[in-house]
PDB file of N, CA and C in Angstrom:
ATOM      1  N   ARG A  81       0.744  -1.171   0.098  1.00  0.00           N
ATOM      2  CA  ARG A  81      -0.033   0.101  -0.111  1.00  0.00           C
ATOM      3  C   ARG A  81       0.830   1.356   0.106  1.00  0.00           C
ATOM      4  N   ALA A  82       1.982   1.175   0.729  1.00  0.00           N
ATOM      5  CA  ALA A  82       2.672   2.430   0.916  1.00  0.00           C
ATOM      6  C   ALA A  82       3.348   2.992  -0.510  1.00  0.00           C
ATOM      7  N   ARG A  83       3.810   1.772  -1.200  1.00  0.00           N
ATOM      8  CA  ARG A  83       4.289   2.023  -2.631  1.00  0.00           C
ATOM      9  C   ARG A  83       3.498   2.646  -3.458  1.00  0.00           C
ATOM     10  N   LEU A  84       2.083   2.491  -3.417  1.00  0.00           N
ATOM     11  CA  LEU A  84       1.182   2.995  -4.324  1.00  0.00           C
ATOM     12  C   LEU A  84       0.524   4.153  -4.004  1.00  0.00           C
ATOM     13  N   ALA A  85       0.822   4.454  -2.672  1.00  0.00           N
ATOM     14  CA  ALA A  85       0.069   5.810  -2.025  1.00  0.00           C
ATOM     15  C   ALA A  85       0.444   6.937  -2.871  1.00  0.00           C
ATOM     16  N   GLY A  86      -0.756   7.802  -3.007  1.00  0.00           N
ATOM     17  CA  GLY A  86      -0.664   9.009  -3.605  1.00  0.00           C
ATOM     18  C   GLY A  86      -1.340   8.649  -5.269  1.00  0.00           C
ATOM     19  N   ALA A  87      -1.324   7.586  -5.574  1.00  0.00           N
ATOM     20  CA  ALA A  87      -1.651   7.234  -6.839  1.00  0.00           C
ATOM     21  C   ALA A  87      -2.715   6.230  -7.058  1.00  0.00           C
ATOM     22  N   LEU A  88      -3.042   5.233  -5.921  1.00  0.00           N
ATOM     23  CA  LEU A  88      -3.958   4.417  -5.848  1.00  0.00           C
ATOM     24  C   LEU A  88      -4.234   4.109  -4.369  1.00  0.00           C
ATOM     25  N   ASP A  89      -5.418   4.069  -4.062  1.00  0.00           N
ATOM     26  CA  ASP A  89      -5.888   3.834  -2.865  1.00  0.00           C
ATOM     27  C   ASP A  89      -6.597   2.502  -2.487  1.00  0.00           C
ATOM     28  N   ILE A  90      -5.791   1.788  -1.921  1.00  0.00           N
ATOM     29  CA  ILE A  90      -6.287   0.228  -1.714  1.00  0.00           C
ATOM     30  C   ILE A  90      -7.200   0.056  -0.578  1.00  0.00           C
ATOM     31  N   VAL A  91      -8.197  -0.567  -0.912  1.00  0.00           N
ATOM     32  CA  VAL A  91      -9.072  -0.920   0.239  1.00  0.00           C
ATOM     33  C   VAL A  91      -8.764  -2.080   0.786  1.00  0.00           C
ATOM     34  N   PRO A  92      -8.546  -2.103   2.044  1.00  0.00           N
ATOM     35  CA  PRO A  92      -8.205  -3.230   3.004  1.00  0.00           C
ATOM     36  C   PRO A  92      -9.490  -4.289   2.993  1.00  0.00           C
ATOM     37  N   GLY A  93      -8.647  -5.629   2.936  1.00  0.00           N
ATOM     38  CA  GLY A  93      -9.891  -6.668   2.959  1.00  0.00           C
ATOM     39  C   GLY A  93      -9.305  -7.592   3.802  1.00  0.00           C
ATOM     40  N   ALA A  94     -10.527  -8.118   4.676  1.00  0.00           N
ATOM     41  CA  ALA A  94     -10.100  -9.232   5.704  1.00  0.00           C
ATOM     42  C   ALA A  94     -10.077 -10.587   5.085  1.00  0.00           C
ATOM     43  N   SER A  95     -10.656 -10.875   3.720  1.00  0.00           N
ATOM     44  CA  SER A  95     -10.634 -12.065   3.093  1.00  0.00           C
ATOM     45  C   SER A  95     -10.655 -12.034   1.735  1.00  0.00           C
ATOM     46  N   GLY A  96     -10.611 -13.088   0.915  1.00  0.00           N
ATOM     47  CA  GLY A  96     -10.747 -13.014  -0.341  1.00  0.00           C
ATOM     48  C   GLY A  96      -9.516 -13.143  -1.381  1.00  0.00           C
ATOM     49  N   LEU A  97      -9.500 -13.123  -2.682  1.00  0.00           N
ATOM     50  CA  LEU A  97      -8.398 -13.301  -3.376  1.00  0.00           C
ATOM     51  C   LEU A  97      -8.128 -11.917  -4.096  1.00  0.00           C
ATOM     52  N   HIS A  98      -9.189 -10.984  -3.967  1.00  0.00           N
ATOM     53  CA  HIS A  98      -8.958  -9.801  -4.891  1.00  0.00           C
ATOM     54  C   HIS A  98      -8.966  -8.440  -3.881  1.00  0.00           C
ATOM     55  N   THR A  99      -8.652  -7.398  -4.228  1.00  0.00           N
ATOM     56  CA  THR A  99      -8.988  -6.093  -3.435  1.00  0.00           C
ATOM     57  C   THR A  99      -9.273  -5.098  -4.652  1.00  0.00           C
ATOM     58  N   ILE A 100      -9.679  -3.949  -4.070  1.00  0.00           N
ATOM     59  CA  ILE A 100     -10.004  -2.739  -4.960  1.00  0.00           C
ATOM     60  C   ILE A 100      -8.939  -1.726  -4.824  1.00  0.00           C
ATOM     61  N   GLY A 101      -8.337  -1.050  -5.723  1.00  0.00           N
ATOM     62  CA  GLY A 101      -7.531   0.143  -5.640  1.00  0.00           C
ATOM     63  C   GLY A 101      -8.241   1.209  -6.438  1.00  0.00           C
ATOM     64  N   HIS A 102      -8.731   2.354  -5.598  1.00  0.00           N
ATOM     65  CA  HIS A 102      -9.188   3.533  -6.112  1.00  0.00           C
ATOM     66  C   HIS A 102      -8.120   4.330  -6.975  1.00  0.00           C
ATOM     67  N   LEU A 103      -8.310   4.625  -8.243  1.00  0.00           N
ATOM     68  CA  LEU A 103      -7.130   5.705  -8.773  1.00  0.00           C
ATOM     69  C   LEU A 103      -7.536   6.925  -8.515  1.00  0.00           C
ATOM     70  N   ASN A 104      -6.535   7.669  -8.388  1.00  0.00           N
ATOM     71  CA  ASN A 104      -6.608   9.153  -7.796  1.00  0.00           C
ATOM     72  C   ASN A 104      -6.927   9.831  -9.448  1.00  0.00           C
ATOM     73  N   ALA A 105      -7.083  11.057  -9.144  1.00  0.00           N
ATOM     74  CA  ALA A 105      -7.328  11.887 -10.391  1.00  0.00           C
ATOM     75  C   ALA A 105      -6.234  12.033 -11.203  1.00  0.00           C
ATOM     76  N   GLY A 106      -6.612  12.061 -12.595  1.00  0.00           N
ATOM     77  CA  GLY A 106      -5.339  12.031 -13.632  1.00  0.00           C
ATOM     78  C   GLY A 106      -5.234  10.715 -14.230  1.00  0.00           C
ATOM     79  N   HIS A 107      -5.622   9.608 -13.692  1.00  0.00           N
ATOM     80  CA  HIS A 107      -5.385   8.270 -14.032  1.00  0.00           C
ATOM     81  C   HIS A 107      -6.607   7.800 -15.003  1.00  0.00           C
ATOM     82  N   ASP A 108      -6.340   7.459 -15.952  1.00  0.00           N
ATOM     83  CA  ASP A 108      -7.480   6.766 -16.772  1.00  0.00           C
ATOM     84  C   ASP A 108      -7.426   5.185 -16.657  1.00  0.00           C
ATOM     85  N   GLU A 109      -8.574   4.704 -16.200  1.00  0.00           N
ATOM     86  CA  GLU A 109      -8.602   3.256 -15.804  1.00  0.00           C
ATOM     87  C   GLU A 109      -8.289   2.481 -17.000  1.00  0.00           C
ATOM     88  N   ALA A 110      -8.710   2.488 -18.103  1.00  0.00           N
ATOM     89  CA  ALA A 110      -8.632   1.551 -19.083  1.00  0.00           C
ATOM     90  C   ALA A 110      -7.118   1.827 -19.634  1.00  0.00           C
ATOM     91  N   GLN A 111      -6.428   2.861 -19.573  1.00  0.00           N
ATOM     92  CA  GLN A 111      -5.296   3.012 -20.190  1.00  0.00           C
ATOM     93  C   GLN A 111      -4.062   2.353 -18.866  1.00  0.00           C
ATOM     94  N   VAL A 112      -4.466   2.537 -17.741  1.00  0.00           N
ATOM     95  CA  VAL A 112      -3.724   1.858 -16.706  1.00  0.00           C
ATOM     96  C   VAL A 112      -3.630   0.291 -16.939  1.00  0.00           C
ATOM     97  N   VAL A 113      -4.774  -0.071 -17.316  1.00  0.00           N
ATOM     98  CA  VAL A 113      -5.007  -1.658 -17.522  1.00  0.00           C
ATOM     99  C   VAL A 113      -4.226  -1.895 -18.651  1.00  0.00           C
ATOM    100  N   ARG A 114      -4.152  -1.139 -19.619  1.00  0.00           N
ATOM    101  CA  ARG A 114      -3.384  -1.518 -20.918  1.00  0.00           C
ATOM    102  C   ARG A 114      -1.817  -1.394 -20.600  1.00  0.00           C
ATOM    103  N   ASP A 115      -1.240  -0.321 -20.045  1.00  0.00           N
ATOM    104  CA  ASP A 115       0.085   0.035 -19.772  1.00  0.00           C
ATOM    105  C   ASP A 115       0.470  -1.212 -18.840  1.00  0.00           C
ATOM    106  N   ALA A 116      -0.230  -1.782 -17.746  1.00  0.00           N
ATOM    107  CA  ALA A 116       0.360  -2.606 -16.878  1.00  0.00           C
ATOM    108  C   ALA A 116       0.474  -4.013 -17.624  1.00  0.00           C
ATOM    109  N   LEU A 117      -0.680  -4.204 -18.520  1.00  0.00           N
ATOM    110  CA  LEU A 117      -0.382  -5.468 -19.399  1.00  0.00           C
ATOM    111  C   LEU A 117       0.761  -5.394 -20.623  1.00  0.00           C
ATOM    112  N   VAL A 118       0.833  -4.307 -21.036  1.00  0.00           N
ATOM    113  CA  VAL A 118       1.950  -4.184 -21.720  1.00  0.00           C
ATOM    114  C   VAL A 118       3.595  -4.765 -20.926  1.00  0.00           C
ATOM    115  N   ARG A 119       3.520  -4.284 -19.503  1.00  0.00           N
ATOM    116  CA  ARG A 119       4.417  -4.766 -18.654  1.00  0.00           C
ATOM    117  C   ARG A 119       4.288  -6.244 -17.990  1.00  0.00           C
ATOM    118  N   GLN A 120       3.297  -6.859 -18.583  1.00  0.00           N
ATOM    119  CA  GLN A 120       3.035  -8.270 -17.990  1.00  0.00           C
ATOM    120  C   GLN A 120       2.605  -8.112 -16.601  1.00  0.00           C
ATOM    121  N   VAL A 121       1.620  -7.579 -16.234  1.00  0.00           N
ATOM    122  CA  VAL A 121       0.930  -7.282 -15.017  1.00  0.00           C
ATOM    123  C   VAL A 121      -0.462  -7.284 -15.358  1.00  0.00           C
ATOM    124  N   VAL A 122      -1.312  -8.002 -14.872  1.00  0.00           N
ATOM    125  CA  VAL A 122      -2.651  -8.247 -15.175  1.00  0.00           C
ATOM    126  C   VAL A 122      -3.477  -7.596 -14.214  1.00  0.00           C
ATOM    127  N   VAL A 123      -4.193  -6.450 -14.525  1.00  0.00           N
ATOM    128  CA  VAL A 123      -5.218  -5.994 -13.595  1.00  0.00           C
ATOM    129  C   VAL A 123      -6.355  -5.617 -14.343  1.00  0.00           C
ATOM    130  N   SER A 124      -7.389  -5.663 -13.909  1.00  0.00           N
ATOM    131  CA  SER A 124      -8.865  -5.254 -14.470  1.00  0.00           C
ATOM    132  C   SER A 124      -9.415  -3.928 -13.878  1.00  0.00           C
ATOM    133  N   GLY A 125     -10.021  -3.389 -14.869  1.00  0.00           N
ATOM    134  CA  GLY A 125     -10.542  -1.938 -14.421  1.00  0.00           C
ATOM    135  C   GLY A 125     -11.977  -2.377 -13.737  1.00  0.00           C
ATOM    136  N   LEU A 126     -12.470  -1.575 -12.831  1.00  0.00           N
ATOM    137  CA  LEU A 126     -13.825  -1.967 -12.154  1.00  0.00           C
ATOM    138  C   LEU A 126     -14.815  -1.892 -13.077  1.00  0.00           C
ATOM    139  N   ALA A 127     -14.619  -1.029 -14.066  1.00  0.00           N
ATOM    140  CA  ALA A 127     -15.725  -0.879 -15.073  1.00  0.00           C
ATOM    141  C   ALA A 127     -16.234  -2.061 -15.933  1.00  0.00           C
ATOM    142  N   ARG A 128     -15.297  -3.020 -15.847  1.00  0.00           N
ATOM    143  CA  ARG A 128     -15.454  -4.244 -16.251  1.00  0.00           C
ATOM    144  C   ARG A 128     -16.554  -5.009 -15.977  1.00  0.00           C
ATOM    145  N   TYR A 129     -16.760  -4.841 -14.439  1.00  0.00           N
ATOM    146  CA  TYR A 129     -17.810  -5.547 -13.537  1.00  0.00           C
ATOM    147  C   TYR A 129     -18.966  -4.854 -13.351  1.00  0.00           C
ATOM    148  N   ALA A 130     -19.085  -3.540 -14.031  1.00  0.00           N
ATOM    149  CA  ALA A 130     -20.281  -2.894 -13.646  1.00  0.00           C
ATOM    150  C   ALA A 130     -21.342  -3.274 -14.628  1.00  0.00           C
ATOM    151  N   ILE A 131     -22.511  -3.292 -14.352  1.00  0.00           N
ATOM    152  CA  ILE A 131     -23.508  -3.377 -15.002  1.00  0.00           C
ATOM    153  C   ILE A 131     -23.984  -2.091 -16.131  1.00  0.00           C
ATOM    154  N   ALA A 132     -23.992  -1.033 -15.143  1.00  0.00           N
ATOM    155  CA  ALA A 132     -24.049   0.417 -15.922  1.00  0.00           C
ATOM    156  C   ALA A 132     -22.734   1.297 -15.528  1.00  0.00           C
ATOM    157  N   PRO A 133     -22.397   2.024 -16.653  1.00  0.00           N
ATOM    158  CA  PRO A 133     -21.469   3.026 -16.598  1.00  0.00           C
ATOM    159  C   PRO A 133     -21.373   3.787 -15.311  1.00  0.00           C
ATOM    160  N   THR A 134     -20.146   3.758 -14.648  1.00  0.00           N
ATOM    161  CA  THR A 134     -19.811   4.227 -13.121  1.00  0.00           C
ATOM    162  C   THR A 134     -18.732   5.249 -13.321  1.00  0.00           C
ATOM    163  N   PRO A 135     -18.892   6.333 -12.786  1.00  0.00           N
ATOM    164  CA  PRO A 135     -17.859   7.451 -12.766  1.00  0.00           C
ATOM    165  C   PRO A 135     -16.462   7.006 -11.916  1.00  0.00           C
ATOM    166  N   GLU A 136     -16.850   5.874 -11.031  1.00  0.00           N
ATOM    167  CA  GLU A 136     -15.647   5.381 -10.169  1.00  0.00           C
ATOM    168  C   GLU A 136     -14.511   4.840 -11.175  1.00  0.00           C
ATOM    169  N   ARG A 137     -13.281   5.296 -10.730  1.00  0.00           N
ATOM    170  CA  ARG A 137     -12.251   4.688 -11.797  1.00  0.00           C
ATOM    171  C   ARG A 137     -11.374   3.693 -10.348  1.00  0.00           C
ATOM    172  N   ALA A 138     -11.148   2.439 -10.818  1.00  0.00           N
ATOM    173  CA  ALA A 138     -10.620   1.705  -9.871  1.00  0.00           C
ATOM    174  C   ALA A 138     -10.056   0.390 -10.480  1.00  0.00           C
ATOM    175  N   LEU A 139      -9.069  -0.154 -10.105  1.00  0.00           N
ATOM    176  CA  LEU A 139      -8.563  -1.380 -10.438  1.00  0.00           C
ATOM    177  C   LEU A 139      -8.710  -2.493  -9.592  1.00  0.00           C
ATOM    178  N   VAL A 140      -9.236  -3.739  -9.879  1.00  0.00           N
ATOM    179  CA  VAL A 140      -9.399  -4.869  -9.210  1.00  0.00           C
ATOM    180  C   VAL A 140      -8.005  -5.690  -9.487  1.00  0.00           C
ATOM    181  N   LEU A 141      -7.504  -5.874  -8.149  1.00  0.00           N
ATOM    182  CA  LEU A 141      -6.123  -6.449  -8.149  1.00  0.00           C
ATOM    183  C   LEU A 141      -6.298  -7.951  -7.238  1.00  0.00           C
ATOM    184  N   GLY A 142      -5.795  -9.087  -8.100  1.00  0.00           N
ATOM    185  CA  GLY A 142      -5.867 -10.167  -7.980  1.00  0.00           C
ATOM    186  C   GLY A 142      -4.563 -10.574  -7.001  1.00  0.00           C
ATOM    187  N   PHE A 143      -4.646 -11.538  -6.035  1.00  0.00           N
ATOM    188  CA  PHE A 143      -3.277 -11.756  -5.153  1.00  0.00           C
ATOM    189  C   PHE A 143      -3.426 -13.726  -4.978  1.00  0.00           C
ATOM    190  N   GLY A 144      -4.282 -14.097  -5.558  1.00  0.00           N
ATOM    191  CA  GLY A 144      -4.482 -15.486  -5.273  1.00  0.00           C
ATOM    192  C   GLY A 144      -3.648 -16.218  -6.278  1.00  0.00           C
ATOM    193  N   GLY A 145      -2.777 -17.343  -5.980  1.00  0.00           N
ATOM    194  CA  GLY A 145      -2.252 -18.128  -6.778  1.00  0.00           C
ATOM    195  C   GLY A 145      -0.817 -17.550  -7.368  1.00  0.00           C
ATOM    196  N   VAL A 146      -0.526 -16.379  -6.570  1.00  0.00           N
ATOM    197  CA  VAL A 146       0.889 -15.485  -7.003  1.00  0.00           C
ATOM    198  C   VAL A 146       1.675 -15.519  -5.675  1.00  0.00           C
ATOM    199  N   THR A 147       3.231 -15.615  -5.929  1.00  0.00           N
ATOM    200  CA  THR A 147       3.873 -15.570  -4.892  1.00  0.00           C
ATOM    201  C   THR A 147       4.193 -14.144  -4.178  1.00  0.00           C
ATOM    202  N   PRO A 148       4.571 -14.189  -3.071  1.00  0.00           N
ATOM    203  CA  PRO A 148       4.833 -12.803  -2.099  1.00  0.00           C
ATOM    204  C   PRO A 148       5.810 -11.933  -3.491  1.00  0.00           C
ATOM    205  N   LEU A 149       6.858 -12.584  -3.838  1.00  0.00           N
ATOM    206  CA  LEU A 149       7.858 -11.867  -4.801  1.00  0.00           C
ATOM    207  C   LEU A 149       7.259 -11.488  -6.119  1.00  0.00           C
ATOM    208  N   GLN A 150       6.211 -12.194  -6.631  1.00  0.00           N
ATOM    209  CA  GLN A 150       5.595 -11.744  -7.717  1.00  0.00           C
ATOM    210  C   GLN A 150       4.543 -10.493  -7.441  1.00  0.00           C
ATOM    211  N   ILE A 151       3.900 -10.637  -6.325  1.00  0.00           N
ATOM    212  CA  ILE A 151       3.295  -9.600  -5.697  1.00  0.00           C
ATOM    213  C   ILE A 151       4.435  -8.374  -5.615  1.00  0.00           C
ATOM    214  N   GLU A 152       5.440  -8.389  -4.904  1.00  0.00           N
ATOM    215  CA  GLU A 152       6.327  -7.192  -5.025  1.00  0.00           C
ATOM    216  C   GLU A 152       6.362  -6.498  -6.401  1.00  0.00           C
ATOM    217  N   ARG A 153       6.880  -7.727  -7.246  1.00  0.00           N
ATOM    218  CA  ARG A 153       7.304  -7.211  -8.591  1.00  0.00           C
ATOM    219  C   ARG A 153       5.952  -6.489  -9.285  1.00  0.00           C
ATOM    220  N   GLY A 154       5.009  -7.140  -8.922  1.00  0.00           N
ATOM    221  CA  GLY A 154       3.787  -6.507  -9.635  1.00  0.00           C
ATOM    222  C   GLY A 154       3.440  -5.228  -9.068  1.00  0.00           C
ATOM    223  N   VAL A 155       3.668  -4.787  -7.852  1.00  0.00           N
ATOM    224  CA  VAL A 155       3.394  -3.488  -7.215  1.00  0.00           C
ATOM    225  C   VAL A 155       4.540  -2.511  -7.547  1.00  0.00           C
ATOM    226  N   GLU A 156       5.786  -2.803  -7.797  1.00  0.00           N
ATOM    227  CA  GLU A 156       6.978  -1.993  -8.270  1.00  0.00           C
ATOM    228  C   GLU A 156       6.302  -1.703  -9.904  1.00  0.00           C
ATOM    229  N   THR A 157       5.896  -2.701 -10.580  1.00  0.00           N
ATOM    230  CA  THR A 157       5.617  -2.328 -11.937  1.00  0.00           C
ATOM    231  C   THR A 157       4.312  -1.373 -11.999  1.00  0.00           C
ATOM    232  N   LEU A 158       3.315  -1.648 -11.413  1.00  0.00           N
ATOM    233  CA  LEU A 158       2.128  -0.933 -11.288  1.00  0.00           C
ATOM    234  C   LEU A 158       2.508   0.607 -10.501  1.00  0.00           C
ATOM    235  N   ALA A 159       3.448   0.644  -9.605  1.00  0.00           N
ATOM    236  CA  ALA A 159       3.722   1.983  -9.254  1.00  0.00           C
ATOM    237  C   ALA A 159       4.698   2.702 -10.485  1.00  0.00           C
ATOM    238  N   ALA A 160       5.252   2.060 -11.308  1.00  0.00           N
ATOM    239  CA  ALA A 160       5.987   2.736 -12.409  1.00  0.00           C
ATOM    240  C   ALA A 160       4.804   3.221 -13.520  1.00  0.00           C
ATOM    241  N   VAL A 161       3.947   2.256 -13.761  1.00  0.00           N
ATOM    242  CA  VAL A 161       2.804   2.765 -14.376  1.00  0.00           C
ATOM    243  C   VAL A 161       2.077   3.943 -14.097  1.00  0.00           C
ATOM    244  N   LEU A 162       1.838   4.120 -12.859  1.00  0.00           N
ATOM    245  CA  LEU A 162       1.323   5.102 -12.383  1.00  0.00           C
ATOM    246  C   LEU A 162       1.996   6.327 -12.025  1.00  0.00           C
ATOM    247  N   ASP A 163       3.285   6.306 -12.289  1.00  0.00           N
ATOM    248  CA  ASP A 163       4.232   7.616 -12.026  1.00  0.00           C
ATOM    249  C   ASP A 163       3.923   8.440 -13.187  1.00  0.00           C
TER     250      ASP A 163
END
């Protein structure tokens, strides 16, 4: 969370294999998803899961089936995308 502070506000979760990170102003959800994918980090935009258009810009971050090292590398890559 600290590494992404200022660009992405992570919603703490007590259980599950996903969490939400709200994008701060100036970040386009779809562009962040594309830029992360180019760097081999897969995240989903929250809009993908919405039934109707929503003004909320956020990323769905999965952490099931990945190692702590992969999570650290993914966070570093995502931080670079958001800089």
